[in-house]
């Protein structure tokens, strides 16, 4: 017959064993970790900045002598030797701007219509 006191003791012992195993595992792996140093962070940031800048240049404004020097499918090498966005990239940008503008106009119109209907229909309630 197991009593409630024995169950609590067994539960406590299992908890202590699991906690000691977790502490031992994390302590043994701490020696294998290498913390980032300031120069590693600066190097990583410089590499990221250079990669981002080179991507932007190959999309817009970077010098090119052939199509391969610009980003595939979204940029072309213009006649003046600079990478420029393709015509369909411009079309997508225009579509996004017009969609946002139409959404704003619809929200304003719906708000005005709702206000007019509330004012006119208050007499019929």
Short mmCIF file of C-alpha atoms in Angstrom, two decimals:
data_model
loop_
_atom_site.label_atom_id
_atom_site.label_comp_id
_atom_site.label_asym_id
_atom_site.label_seq_id
_atom_site.Cartn_x
_atom_site.Cartn_y
_atom_site.Cartn_z
CA UNK A 1 0.00 0.00 0.00
CA UNK A 2 1.59 3.28 -1.15
CA UNK A 3 0.66 6.30 0.89
CA UNK A 4 0.59 9.90 -0.24
CA UNK A 5 3.75 10.69 1.76
CA UNK A 6 5.72 7.99 -0.05
CA UNK A 7 4.50 9.29 -3.41
CA UNK A 8 5.70 12.81 -2.52
CA UNK A 9 9.13 11.48 -1.48
CA UNK A 10 9.52 9.48 -4.71
CA UNK A 11 8.41 12.47 -6.79
CA UNK A 12 10.91 14.71 -5.01
CA UNK A 13 13.75 12.23 -5.59
CA UNK A 14 12.91 11.93 -9.30
CA UNK A 15 12.88 15.73 -9.58
CA UNK A 16 16.28 16.00 -7.84
CA UNK A 17 17.79 13.37 -10.14
CA UNK A 18 16.46 15.06 -13.30
CA UNK A 19 17.67 18.47 -12.10
CA UNK A 20 21.14 17.12 -11.30
CA UNK A 21 21.41 15.43 -14.71
CA UNK A 22 20.35 18.63 -16.49
CA UNK A 23 22.83 20.72 -14.49
CA UNK A 24 25.65 18.27 -15.16
CA UNK A 25 24.91 18.15 -18.88
CA UNK A 26 24.83 21.93 -19.25
CA UNK A 27 28.00 22.37 -17.17
CA UNK A 28 29.94 19.86 -19.26
CA UNK A 29 28.94 21.51 -22.54
CA UNK A 30 29.92 24.99 -21.34
CA UNK A 31 33.61 24.28 -21.91
CA UNK A 32 33.01 23.48 -25.59
CA UNK A 33 31.30 26.75 -26.42
CA UNK A 34 33.20 29.62 -27.95
CA UNK A 35 31.91 33.05 -27.10
CA UNK A 36 31.82 35.72 -29.79
CA UNK A 37 34.53 38.27 -29.55
CA UNK A 38 34.24 41.89 -30.63
CA UNK A 39 36.35 41.36 -33.74
CA UNK A 40 34.18 38.40 -34.82
CA UNK A 41 31.06 40.52 -34.51
CA UNK A 42 32.63 43.40 -36.43
CA UNK A 43 33.78 41.04 -39.17
CA UNK A 44 30.32 39.50 -39.46
CA UNK A 45 28.66 42.92 -39.62
CA UNK A 46 31.12 44.13 -42.28
CA UNK A 47 30.50 40.99 -44.35
CA UNK A 48 26.72 41.44 -44.10
CA UNK A 49 26.97 45.11 -45.06
CA UNK A 50 29.18 44.30 -48.06
CA UNK A 51 26.83 41.53 -49.23
CA UNK A 52 23.76 43.75 -48.93
CA UNK A 53 25.49 46.62 -50.75
CA UNK A 54 26.62 44.37 -53.59
CA UNK A 55 23.07 42.99 -53.97
CA UNK A 56 21.59 46.50 -54.12
CA UNK A 57 24.25 47.55 -56.64
CA UNK A 58 23.48 44.56 -58.84
CA UNK A 59 19.80 45.53 -58.75
CA UNK A 60 19.98 49.33 -58.94
CA UNK A 61 22.82 51.62 -59.95
CA UNK A 62 25.76 49.23 -60.03
CA UNK A 63 28.02 49.35 -63.07
CA UNK A 64 27.72 46.52 -65.57
CA UNK A 65 29.05 45.61 -68.96
CA UNK A 66 26.85 42.54 -69.51
CA UNK A 67 23.54 41.13 -68.31
CA UNK A 68 25.26 38.55 -66.06
CA UNK A 69 26.52 41.27 -63.71
CA UNK A 70 22.97 42.25 -62.72
CA UNK A 71 20.50 40.22 -60.65
CA UNK A 72 18.82 37.53 -62.76
CA UNK A 73 15.20 38.11 -63.79
CA UNK A 74 14.63 41.35 -61.84
CA UNK A 75 17.31 43.67 -63.23
CA UNK A 76 18.80 44.41 -66.64
CA UNK A 77 21.96 46.11 -67.78
CA UNK A 78 20.85 49.45 -69.23
CA UNK A 79 22.48 51.21 -72.16
CA UNK A 80 24.37 53.57 -69.84
CA UNK A 81 26.15 50.64 -68.15
CA UNK A 82 24.11 50.55 -64.93
CA UNK A 83 21.86 47.84 -63.52
CA UNK A 84 18.19 48.87 -63.52
CA UNK A 85 15.00 47.05 -62.48
CA UNK A 86 13.10 45.24 -65.24
CA UNK A 87 9.85 46.64 -66.60
CA UNK A 88 7.73 44.09 -64.76
CA UNK A 89 9.33 45.01 -61.41
CA UNK A 90 8.14 48.58 -62.02
CA UNK A 91 4.70 47.25 -62.93
CA UNK A 92 4.48 45.27 -59.67
CA UNK A 93 5.54 48.35 -57.67
CA UNK A 94 2.90 50.48 -59.41
CA UNK A 95 0.27 47.79 -58.74
CA UNK A 96 1.17 47.72 -55.02
CA UNK A 97 1.01 51.51 -54.73
CA UNK A 98 -2.31 51.68 -56.59
CA UNK A 99 -3.73 48.88 -54.43
CA UNK A 100 -2.76 50.73 -51.26
CA UNK A 101 -4.24 53.95 -52.62
CA UNK A 102 -7.48 52.20 -53.63
CA UNK A 103 -7.70 50.57 -50.20
CA UNK A 104 -7.35 53.93 -48.47
CA UNK A 105 -9.98 55.50 -50.74
CA UNK A 106 -12.38 52.59 -50.09
CA UNK A 107 -11.90 52.87 -46.34
CA UNK A 108 -12.59 56.61 -46.43
CA UNK A 109 -15.67 56.17 -48.65
CA UNK A 110 -17.05 53.34 -46.53
CA UNK A 111 -16.56 55.42 -43.39
CA UNK A 112 -18.35 58.41 -44.93
CA UNK A 113 -21.19 56.24 -46.29
CA UNK A 114 -21.58 54.53 -42.93
CA UNK A 115 -21.77 57.90 -41.20
CA UNK A 116 -24.36 59.21 -43.69
CA UNK A 117 -26.48 56.07 -43.36
CA UNK A 118 -26.34 56.29 -39.54
CA UNK A 119 -27.42 59.94 -39.66
CA UNK A 120 -30.23 59.35 -42.18
CA UNK A 121 -31.53 56.15 -40.70
CA UNK A 122 -31.74 57.42 -37.12
CA UNK A 123 -35.11 58.96 -38.00
CA UNK A 124 -36.52 55.56 -39.04
CA UNK A 125 -35.58 53.64 -35.87
#
